[in-house]
Short mmCIF file of C-alpha atoms in Angstrom, two decimals:
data_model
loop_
_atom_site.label_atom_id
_atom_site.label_comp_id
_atom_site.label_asym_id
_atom_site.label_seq_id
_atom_site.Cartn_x
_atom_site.Cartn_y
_atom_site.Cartn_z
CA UNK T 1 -15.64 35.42 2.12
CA UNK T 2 -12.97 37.68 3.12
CA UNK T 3 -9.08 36.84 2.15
CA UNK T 4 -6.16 38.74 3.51
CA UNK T 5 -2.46 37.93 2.33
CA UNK T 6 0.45 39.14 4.78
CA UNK T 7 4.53 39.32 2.96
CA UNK T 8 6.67 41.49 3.45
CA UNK T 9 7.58 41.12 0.28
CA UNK T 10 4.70 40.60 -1.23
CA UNK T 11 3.02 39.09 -3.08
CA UNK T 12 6.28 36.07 -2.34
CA UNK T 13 4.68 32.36 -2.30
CA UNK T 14 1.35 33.87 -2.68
CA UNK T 15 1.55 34.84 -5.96
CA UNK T 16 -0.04 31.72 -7.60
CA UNK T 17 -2.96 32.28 -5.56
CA UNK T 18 -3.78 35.72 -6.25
CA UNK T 19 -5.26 35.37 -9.27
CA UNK T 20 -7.50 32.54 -8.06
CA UNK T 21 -9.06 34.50 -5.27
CA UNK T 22 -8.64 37.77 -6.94
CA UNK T 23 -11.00 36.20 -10.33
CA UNK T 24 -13.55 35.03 -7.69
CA UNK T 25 -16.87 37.59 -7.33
CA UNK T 26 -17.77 35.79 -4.53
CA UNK T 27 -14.31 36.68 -2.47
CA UNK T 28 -12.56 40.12 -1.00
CA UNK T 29 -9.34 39.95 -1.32
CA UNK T 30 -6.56 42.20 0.01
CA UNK T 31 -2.50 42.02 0.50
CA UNK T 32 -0.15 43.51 3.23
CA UNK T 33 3.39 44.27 2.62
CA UNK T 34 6.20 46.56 3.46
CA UNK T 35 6.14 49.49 1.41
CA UNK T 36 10.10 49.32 0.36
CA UNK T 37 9.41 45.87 -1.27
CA UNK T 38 6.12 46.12 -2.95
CA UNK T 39 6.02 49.32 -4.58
CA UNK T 40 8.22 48.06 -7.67
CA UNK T 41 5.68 44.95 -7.89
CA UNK T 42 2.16 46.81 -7.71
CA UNK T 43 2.06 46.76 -11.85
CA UNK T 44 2.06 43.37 -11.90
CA UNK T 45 -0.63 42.12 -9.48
CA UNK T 46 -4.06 41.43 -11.18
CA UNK T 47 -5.69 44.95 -12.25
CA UNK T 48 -7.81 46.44 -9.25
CA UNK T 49 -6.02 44.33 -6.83
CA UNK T 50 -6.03 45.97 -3.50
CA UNK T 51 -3.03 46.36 -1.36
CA UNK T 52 -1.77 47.44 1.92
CA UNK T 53 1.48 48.65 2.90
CA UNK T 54 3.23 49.54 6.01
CA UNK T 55 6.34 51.24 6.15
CA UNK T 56 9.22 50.11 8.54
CA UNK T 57 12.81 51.25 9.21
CA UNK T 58 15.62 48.86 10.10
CA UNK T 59 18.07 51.36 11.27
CA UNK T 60 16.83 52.27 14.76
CA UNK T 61 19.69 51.75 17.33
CA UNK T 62 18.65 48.59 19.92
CA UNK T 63 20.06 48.30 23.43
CA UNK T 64 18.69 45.21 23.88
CA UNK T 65 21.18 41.96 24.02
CA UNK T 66 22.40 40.89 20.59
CA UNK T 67 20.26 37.68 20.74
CA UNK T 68 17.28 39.63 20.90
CA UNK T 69 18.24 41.91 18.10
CA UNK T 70 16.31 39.99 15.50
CA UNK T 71 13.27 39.07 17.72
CA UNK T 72 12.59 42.98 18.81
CA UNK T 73 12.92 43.64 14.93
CA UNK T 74 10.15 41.03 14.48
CA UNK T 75 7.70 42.59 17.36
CA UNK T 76 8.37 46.51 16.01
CA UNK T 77 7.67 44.89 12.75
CA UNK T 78 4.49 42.96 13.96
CA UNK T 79 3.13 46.29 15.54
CA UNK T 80 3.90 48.52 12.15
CA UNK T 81 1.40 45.54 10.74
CA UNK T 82 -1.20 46.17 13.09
CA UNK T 83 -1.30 49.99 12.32
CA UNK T 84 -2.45 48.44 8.75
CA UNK T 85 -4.72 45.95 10.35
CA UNK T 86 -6.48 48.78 12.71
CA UNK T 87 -7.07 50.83 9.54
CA UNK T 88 -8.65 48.07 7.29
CA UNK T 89 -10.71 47.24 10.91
CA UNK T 90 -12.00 51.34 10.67
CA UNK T 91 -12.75 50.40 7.02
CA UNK T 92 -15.04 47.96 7.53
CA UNK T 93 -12.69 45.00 6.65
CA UNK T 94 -12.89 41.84 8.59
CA UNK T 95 -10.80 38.74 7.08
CA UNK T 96 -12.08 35.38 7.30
CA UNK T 97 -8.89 33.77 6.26
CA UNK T 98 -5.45 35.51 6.64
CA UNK T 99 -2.84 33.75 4.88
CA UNK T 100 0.58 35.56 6.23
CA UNK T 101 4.50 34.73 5.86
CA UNK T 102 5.63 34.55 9.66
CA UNK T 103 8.91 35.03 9.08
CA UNK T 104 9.64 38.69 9.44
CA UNK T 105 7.05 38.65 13.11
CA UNK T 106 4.39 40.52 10.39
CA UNK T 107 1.55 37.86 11.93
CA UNK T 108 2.10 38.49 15.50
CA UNK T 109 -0.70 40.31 16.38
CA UNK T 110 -3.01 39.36 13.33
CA UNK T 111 -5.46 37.68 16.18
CA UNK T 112 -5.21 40.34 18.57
CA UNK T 113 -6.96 42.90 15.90
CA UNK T 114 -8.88 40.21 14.47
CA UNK T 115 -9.65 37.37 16.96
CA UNK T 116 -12.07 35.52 14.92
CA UNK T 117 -10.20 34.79 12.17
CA UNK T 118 -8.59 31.76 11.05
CA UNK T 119 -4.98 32.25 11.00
CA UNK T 120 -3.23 29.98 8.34
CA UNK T 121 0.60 29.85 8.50
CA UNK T 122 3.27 29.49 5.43
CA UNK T 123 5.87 27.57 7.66
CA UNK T 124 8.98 28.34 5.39
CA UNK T 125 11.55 26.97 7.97
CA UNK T 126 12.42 26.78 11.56
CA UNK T 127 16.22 27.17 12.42
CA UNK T 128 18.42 24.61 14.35
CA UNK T 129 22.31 24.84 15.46
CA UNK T 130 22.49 20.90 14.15
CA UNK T 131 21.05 18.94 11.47
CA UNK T 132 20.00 22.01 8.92
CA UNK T 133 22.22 24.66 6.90
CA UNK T 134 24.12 25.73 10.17
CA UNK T 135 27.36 23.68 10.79
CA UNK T 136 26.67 21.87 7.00
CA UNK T 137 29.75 23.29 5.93
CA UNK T 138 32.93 22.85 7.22
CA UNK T 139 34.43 25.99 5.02
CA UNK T 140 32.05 28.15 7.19
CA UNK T 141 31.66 26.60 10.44
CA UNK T 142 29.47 27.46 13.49
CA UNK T 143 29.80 28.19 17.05
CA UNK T 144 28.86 27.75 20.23
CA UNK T 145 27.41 31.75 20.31
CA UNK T 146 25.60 31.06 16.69
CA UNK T 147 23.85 27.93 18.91
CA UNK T 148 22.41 30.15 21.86
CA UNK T 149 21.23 33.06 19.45
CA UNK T 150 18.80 30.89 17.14
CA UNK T 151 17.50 29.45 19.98
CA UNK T 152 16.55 33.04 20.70
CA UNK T 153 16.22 33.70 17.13
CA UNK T 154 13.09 31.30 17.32
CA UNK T 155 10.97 32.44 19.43
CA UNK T 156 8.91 34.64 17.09
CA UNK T 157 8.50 31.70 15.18
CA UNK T 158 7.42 29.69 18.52
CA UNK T 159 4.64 32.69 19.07
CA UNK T 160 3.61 32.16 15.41
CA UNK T 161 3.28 28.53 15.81
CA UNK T 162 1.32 29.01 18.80
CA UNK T 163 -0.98 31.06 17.52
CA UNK T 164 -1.85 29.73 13.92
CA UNK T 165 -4.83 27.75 12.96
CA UNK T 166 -3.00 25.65 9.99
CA UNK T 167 0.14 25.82 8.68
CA UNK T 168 1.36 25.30 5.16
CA UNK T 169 4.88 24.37 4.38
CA UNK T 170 5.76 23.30 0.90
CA UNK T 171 8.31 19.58 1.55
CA UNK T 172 7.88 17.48 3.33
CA UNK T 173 11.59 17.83 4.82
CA UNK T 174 10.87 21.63 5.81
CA UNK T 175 7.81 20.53 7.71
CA UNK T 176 10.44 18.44 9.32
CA UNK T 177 12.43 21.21 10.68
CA UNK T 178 9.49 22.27 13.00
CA UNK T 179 9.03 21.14 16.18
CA UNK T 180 7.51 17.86 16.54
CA UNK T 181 4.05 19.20 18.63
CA UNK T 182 3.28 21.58 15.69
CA UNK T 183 4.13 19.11 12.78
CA UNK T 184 0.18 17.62 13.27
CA UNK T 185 -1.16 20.91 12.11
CA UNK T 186 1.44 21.54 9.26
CA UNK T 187 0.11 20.74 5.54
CA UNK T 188 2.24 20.24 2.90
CA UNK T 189 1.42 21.55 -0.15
CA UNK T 190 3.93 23.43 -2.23
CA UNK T 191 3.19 26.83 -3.42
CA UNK T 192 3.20 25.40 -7.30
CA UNK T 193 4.93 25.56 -10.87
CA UNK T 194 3.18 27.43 -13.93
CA UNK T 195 3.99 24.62 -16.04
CA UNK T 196 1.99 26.40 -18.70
CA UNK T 197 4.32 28.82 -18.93
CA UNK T 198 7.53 26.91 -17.65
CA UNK T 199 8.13 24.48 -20.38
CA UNK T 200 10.44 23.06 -22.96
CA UNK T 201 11.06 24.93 -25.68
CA UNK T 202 13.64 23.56 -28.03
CA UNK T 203 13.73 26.84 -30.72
CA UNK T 204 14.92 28.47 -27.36
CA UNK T 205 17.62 31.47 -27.92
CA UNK T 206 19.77 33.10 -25.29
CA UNK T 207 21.96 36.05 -26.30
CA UNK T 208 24.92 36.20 -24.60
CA UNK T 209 25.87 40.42 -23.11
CA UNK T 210 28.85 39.55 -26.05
CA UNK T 211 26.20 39.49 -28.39
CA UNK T 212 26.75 35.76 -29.31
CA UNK T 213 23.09 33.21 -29.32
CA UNK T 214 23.34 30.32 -27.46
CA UNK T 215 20.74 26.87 -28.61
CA UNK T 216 19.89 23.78 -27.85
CA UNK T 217 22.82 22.95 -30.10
CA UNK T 218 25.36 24.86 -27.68
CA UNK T 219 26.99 23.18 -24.45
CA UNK T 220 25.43 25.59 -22.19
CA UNK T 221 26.18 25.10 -18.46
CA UNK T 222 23.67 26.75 -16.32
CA UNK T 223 23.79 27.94 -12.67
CA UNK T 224 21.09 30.06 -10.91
CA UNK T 225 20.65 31.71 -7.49
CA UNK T 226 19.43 34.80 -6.29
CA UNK T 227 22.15 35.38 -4.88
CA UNK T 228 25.87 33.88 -5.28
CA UNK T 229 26.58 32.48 -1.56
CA UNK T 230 27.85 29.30 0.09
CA UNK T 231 24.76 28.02 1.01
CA UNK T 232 23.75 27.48 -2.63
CA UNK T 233 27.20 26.20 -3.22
CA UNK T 234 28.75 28.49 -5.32
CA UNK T 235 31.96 27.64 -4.05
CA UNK T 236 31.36 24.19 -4.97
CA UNK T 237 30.34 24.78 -8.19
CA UNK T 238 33.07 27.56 -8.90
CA UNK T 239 35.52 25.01 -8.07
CA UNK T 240 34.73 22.82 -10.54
CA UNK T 241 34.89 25.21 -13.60
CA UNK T 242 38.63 25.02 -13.88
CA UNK T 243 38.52 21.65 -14.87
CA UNK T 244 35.38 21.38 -16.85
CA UNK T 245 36.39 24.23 -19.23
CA UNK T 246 39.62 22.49 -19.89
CA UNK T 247 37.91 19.04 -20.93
CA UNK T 248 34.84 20.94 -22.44
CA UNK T 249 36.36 23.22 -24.45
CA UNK T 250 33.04 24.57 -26.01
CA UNK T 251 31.19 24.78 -22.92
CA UNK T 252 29.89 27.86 -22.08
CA UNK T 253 28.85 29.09 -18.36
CA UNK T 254 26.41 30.99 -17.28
CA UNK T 255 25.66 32.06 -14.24
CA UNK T 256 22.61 34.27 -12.65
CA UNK T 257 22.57 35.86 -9.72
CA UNK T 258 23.50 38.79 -7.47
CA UNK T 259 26.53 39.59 -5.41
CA UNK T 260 24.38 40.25 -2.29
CA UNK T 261 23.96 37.73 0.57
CA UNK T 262 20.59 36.52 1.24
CA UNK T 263 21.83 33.63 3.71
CA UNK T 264 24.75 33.41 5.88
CA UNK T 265 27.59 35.82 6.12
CA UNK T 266 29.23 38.45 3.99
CA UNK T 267 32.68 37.58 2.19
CA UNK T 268 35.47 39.40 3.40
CA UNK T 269 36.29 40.23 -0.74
CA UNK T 270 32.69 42.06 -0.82
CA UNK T 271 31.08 39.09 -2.86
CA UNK T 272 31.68 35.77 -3.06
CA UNK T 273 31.78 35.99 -7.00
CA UNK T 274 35.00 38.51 -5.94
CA UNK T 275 36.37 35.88 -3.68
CA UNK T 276 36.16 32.81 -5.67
CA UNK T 277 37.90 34.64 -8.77
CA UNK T 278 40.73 35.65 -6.15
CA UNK T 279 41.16 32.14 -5.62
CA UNK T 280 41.05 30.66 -9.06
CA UNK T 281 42.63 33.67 -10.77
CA UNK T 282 44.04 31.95 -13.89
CA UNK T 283 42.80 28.68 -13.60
CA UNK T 284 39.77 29.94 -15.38
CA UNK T 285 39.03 30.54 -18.77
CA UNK T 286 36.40 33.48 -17.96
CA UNK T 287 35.87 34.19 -21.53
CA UNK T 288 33.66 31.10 -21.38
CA UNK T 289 31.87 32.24 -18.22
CA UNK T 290 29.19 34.62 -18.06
CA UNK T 291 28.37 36.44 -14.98
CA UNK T 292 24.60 37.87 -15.63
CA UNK T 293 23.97 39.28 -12.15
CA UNK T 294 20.05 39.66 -11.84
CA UNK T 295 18.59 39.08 -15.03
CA UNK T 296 14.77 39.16 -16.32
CA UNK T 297 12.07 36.62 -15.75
CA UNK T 298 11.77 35.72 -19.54
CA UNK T 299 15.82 36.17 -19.68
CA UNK T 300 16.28 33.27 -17.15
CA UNK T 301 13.63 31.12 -18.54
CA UNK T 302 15.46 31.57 -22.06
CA UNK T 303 18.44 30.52 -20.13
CA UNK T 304 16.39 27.52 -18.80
CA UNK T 305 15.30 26.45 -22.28
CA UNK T 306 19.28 26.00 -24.36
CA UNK T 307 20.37 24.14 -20.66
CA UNK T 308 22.32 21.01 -21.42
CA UNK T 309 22.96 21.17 -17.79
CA UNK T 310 21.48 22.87 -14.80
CA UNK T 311 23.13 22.66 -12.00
CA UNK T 312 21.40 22.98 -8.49
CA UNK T 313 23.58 22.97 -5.36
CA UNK T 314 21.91 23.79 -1.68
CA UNK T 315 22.66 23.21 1.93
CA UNK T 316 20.31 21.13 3.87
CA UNK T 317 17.70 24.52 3.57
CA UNK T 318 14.67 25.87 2.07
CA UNK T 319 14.11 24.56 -1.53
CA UNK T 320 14.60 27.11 -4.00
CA UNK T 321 11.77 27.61 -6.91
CA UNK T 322 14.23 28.01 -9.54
CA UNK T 323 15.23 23.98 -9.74
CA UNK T 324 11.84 23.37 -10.01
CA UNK T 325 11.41 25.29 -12.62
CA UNK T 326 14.28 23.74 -14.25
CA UNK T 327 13.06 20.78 -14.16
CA UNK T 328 9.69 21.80 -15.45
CA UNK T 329 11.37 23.76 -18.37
CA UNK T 330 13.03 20.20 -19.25
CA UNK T 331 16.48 20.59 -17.66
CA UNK T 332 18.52 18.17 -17.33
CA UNK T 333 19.40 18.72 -13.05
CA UNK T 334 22.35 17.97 -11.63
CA UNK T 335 21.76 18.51 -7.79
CA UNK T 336 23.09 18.37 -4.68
CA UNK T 337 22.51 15.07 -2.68
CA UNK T 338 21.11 17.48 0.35
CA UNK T 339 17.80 17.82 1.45
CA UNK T 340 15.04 18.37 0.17
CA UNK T 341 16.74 17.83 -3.24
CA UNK T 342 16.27 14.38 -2.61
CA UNK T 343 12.80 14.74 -1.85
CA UNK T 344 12.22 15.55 -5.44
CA UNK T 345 15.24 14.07 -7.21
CA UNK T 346 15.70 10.06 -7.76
CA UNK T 347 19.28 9.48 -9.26
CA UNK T 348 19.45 8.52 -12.67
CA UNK T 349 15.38 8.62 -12.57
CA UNK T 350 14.96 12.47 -13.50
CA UNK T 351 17.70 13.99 -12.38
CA UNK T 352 21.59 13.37 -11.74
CA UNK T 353 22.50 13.74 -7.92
CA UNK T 354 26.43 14.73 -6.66
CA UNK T 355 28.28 15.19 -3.28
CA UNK T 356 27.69 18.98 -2.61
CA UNK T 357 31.15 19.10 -1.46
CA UNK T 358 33.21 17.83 -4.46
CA UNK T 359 33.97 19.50 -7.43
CA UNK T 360 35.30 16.40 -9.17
CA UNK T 361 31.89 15.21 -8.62
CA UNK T 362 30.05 17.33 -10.63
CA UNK T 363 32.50 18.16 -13.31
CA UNK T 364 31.76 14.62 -13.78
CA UNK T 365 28.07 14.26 -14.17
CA UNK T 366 28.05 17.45 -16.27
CA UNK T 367 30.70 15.57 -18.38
CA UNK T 368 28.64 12.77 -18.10
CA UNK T 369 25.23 15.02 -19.87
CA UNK T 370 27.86 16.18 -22.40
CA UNK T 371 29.19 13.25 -24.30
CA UNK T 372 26.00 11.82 -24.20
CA UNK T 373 22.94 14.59 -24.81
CA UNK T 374 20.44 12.29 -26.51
CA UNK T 375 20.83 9.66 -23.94
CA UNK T 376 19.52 12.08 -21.16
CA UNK T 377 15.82 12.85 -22.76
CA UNK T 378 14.43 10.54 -21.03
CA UNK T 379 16.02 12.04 -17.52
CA UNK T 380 14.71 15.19 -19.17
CA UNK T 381 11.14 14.30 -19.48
CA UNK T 382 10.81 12.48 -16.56
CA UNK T 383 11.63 16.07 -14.49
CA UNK T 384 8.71 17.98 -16.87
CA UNK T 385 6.93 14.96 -15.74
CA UNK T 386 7.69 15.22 -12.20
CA UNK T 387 6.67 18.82 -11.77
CA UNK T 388 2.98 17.81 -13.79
CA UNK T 389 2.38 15.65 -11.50
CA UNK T 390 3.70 16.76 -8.26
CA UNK T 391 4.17 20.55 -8.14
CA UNK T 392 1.93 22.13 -11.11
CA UNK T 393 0.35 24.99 -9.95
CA UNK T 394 -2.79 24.96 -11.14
CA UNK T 395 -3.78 21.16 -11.68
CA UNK T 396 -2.29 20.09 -8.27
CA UNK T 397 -0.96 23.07 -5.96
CA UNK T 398 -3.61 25.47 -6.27
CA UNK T 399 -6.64 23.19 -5.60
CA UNK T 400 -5.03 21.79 -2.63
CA UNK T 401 -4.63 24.96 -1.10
CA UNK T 402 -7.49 26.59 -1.77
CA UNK T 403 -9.15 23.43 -0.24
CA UNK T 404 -7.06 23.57 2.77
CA UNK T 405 -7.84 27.52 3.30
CA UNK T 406 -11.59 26.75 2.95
CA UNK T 407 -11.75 24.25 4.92
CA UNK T 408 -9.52 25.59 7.78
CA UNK T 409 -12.91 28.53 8.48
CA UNK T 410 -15.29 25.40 8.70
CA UNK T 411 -13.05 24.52 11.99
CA UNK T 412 -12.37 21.61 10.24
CA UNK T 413 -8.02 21.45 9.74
CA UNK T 414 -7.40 18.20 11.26
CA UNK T 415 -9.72 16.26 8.95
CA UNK T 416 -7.89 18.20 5.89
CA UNK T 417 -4.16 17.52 7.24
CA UNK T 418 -5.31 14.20 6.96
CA UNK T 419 -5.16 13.73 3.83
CA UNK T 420 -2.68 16.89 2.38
CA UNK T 421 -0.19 15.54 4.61
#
């Protein structure tokens, strides 16, 4: 069997299955991604792994209509792809199973080089104007224009839909998103926590850029995003800091992520970390709050590990990896009540849940953890739990998967949706 992986930035959601496929004697297995992206990541992907990148520049000046700036991007992107495709064709390689992210429009033409394949779909998200991230927020409101161009913004996706044999989408809420006629052939299985590696540890350190260790012992406050933006409510949570370090007065903050904006638009101040310390200015006691930027993976698992309380705010959007892995590292989570947080999240069962819009809120839940530490292990180990049994990667994510991409080249997807679903 033949296995090819499309990401731009690869290896993405795909990485837990690498290894899997990659390990197997029986399987060929090669990746696709944009040169720009996976160059820094080629040390890390199982020795001898073979990869395939295209390069593609975003600067090129359109004169199409601003609603169809993103959807050209997406075909010129599609057709650097199939320059890739055409020369693993000339090679001899013909995939049984491509497994692509189509996101970015990389998978637009995967069946028009190889028509015989089975085309299997991650189906991250589908946009709407109502009911989603856009419009969530009052702070940042939409319009009208923002409406029309996702509409437009879609139809990439729509082609993608069209096209796909299965798709995979990892809750059950951003299966939702999708239109209804596609939902039938949409799986949900998510991509999976290494809970072997993700775990507890309570002789967990963290050392501080001031040099001090933080424990278990410590009132550590943790925060995490890839980026600091709205639509992860750092706003929200920045809000509530003023207060909380005047009741906690040995709390210490920390907070990881970058200043760039992965969702949404730019601040006005350059960064929203910028804007939100323009607009608390003294009210903060930012000796106890430490900004980390992008840190390591081990550095934000250390993080994970002297948590007394992670806090996980989203808009009604894709779920982020990193509060699952809180939760599997035995956090105690204090998240948004937004979906698909609740999907996962049962108040006062293994996790805390809080308006996303109010800082008094959440100041006091974390309060709440605080005063009474040994009275949340049992919230703690019922997230660990929760991830075992749910999202593990390789007890429950990774055979249900692989089972689905088998499956999906015997023609037989409906009869496996059946019962992934």
């Amino acid at each position: 069997m033949r296995v090819l992986f499309i990401h731009q930035n690869f290896p993405g959601q795909f990485q837990g299955l690498l290894p899997y496929y990659h390990g197997r004697t029986d399987v060929e297995v090669i990746g696709i991604g944009e040169r720009r992206w996976v160059k820094d990541k080629l040390a890390r992907l199982p020795r001898g792994f073979k990869v395939g990148v295209y390069d593609f520049e975003t600067n090129a000046k359109s004169e199409a209509h601003p609603y169809l700036t993103s959807t050209s991007t997406a075909v010129l992107r599609g057709q650097a792809v199939v320059k890739t495709l055409l020369n693993l064709k000339h090679q001899g390689f013909s995939p049984d199973i491509v497994y692509a992210h189509p996101g970015w429009g990389e998978s637009l033409f995967v069946k028009d080089v190889f028509p015989d394949c089975r085309l299997v779909h991650f189906c991250e998200f589908f946009y709407r104007s109502k009911g989603q991230d856009v419009g969530f927020d009052p702070e940042y409101p939409s319009h009208f224009d923002e409406a029309l161009h996702l509409r437009i913004r879609n139809a990439p996706h729509l082609l993608s839909l069209d096209v796909m044999d299965l798709g995979i989408s990892p809750t059950q809420w951003q299966r939702s998103c999708f239109p209804k006629p596609y939902q039938s052939n949409i799986a949900v299985v998510h991509d999976g926590i290494d809970t072997d590696h993700v775990r507890p540890n309570p002789e967990a350190s963290f050392t501080l850029p001031n040099g001090r260790q933080l424990t278990r012992r410590d009132e550590v406050i943790t925060f995490v995003n890839r980026n600091l933006e709205p639509s992860r409510g750092f706003h929200t949570f920045m809000r509530a800091l003023p207060a909380l370090l005047q009741q906690r007065p040995q709390a210490q903050i920390i907070i990881i992520g970058g200043d760039e904006v992965s969702y949404g638009s730019p601040s006005r101040f350059g960064s929203y970390r910028a804007q939100m310390l323009d607009e608390l200015g003294e009210k903060l006691d930012q000796s106890r709050i430490h900004f980390l930027g992008k840190v390591s993976y081990g550095h934000y698992l250390q993080a994970l590990q002297v948590s007394t309380a992670h806090v996980y705010l989203t808009y009604p959007f894709v779920l982020s990896w990193s509060m699952l892995e809180a939760m599997a590292a035995g956090c105690l989570v204090i998240g948004s009540r937004t979906a698909p947080v609740v999907e996962v999240i049962e108040d006062g069962q293994n996790g805390l849940l809080v308006d996303f819009f109010s800082p008094d809120d959440i100041v006091q839940r974390i309060i709440e953890v605080c005063a009474h530490p040994d009275q949340m292990a049992a919230l703690r180990h019922a997230a660990r739990q929760t991830i075992l049994e749910r999202y593990d990667l390789q007890r429950i994510c990774l055979p249900k998967q692989v089972a689905l991409l088998e499956q999906v080249t015997a023609h037989t997807a409906n009869t496996v949706l059946t019962t992934a679903v």
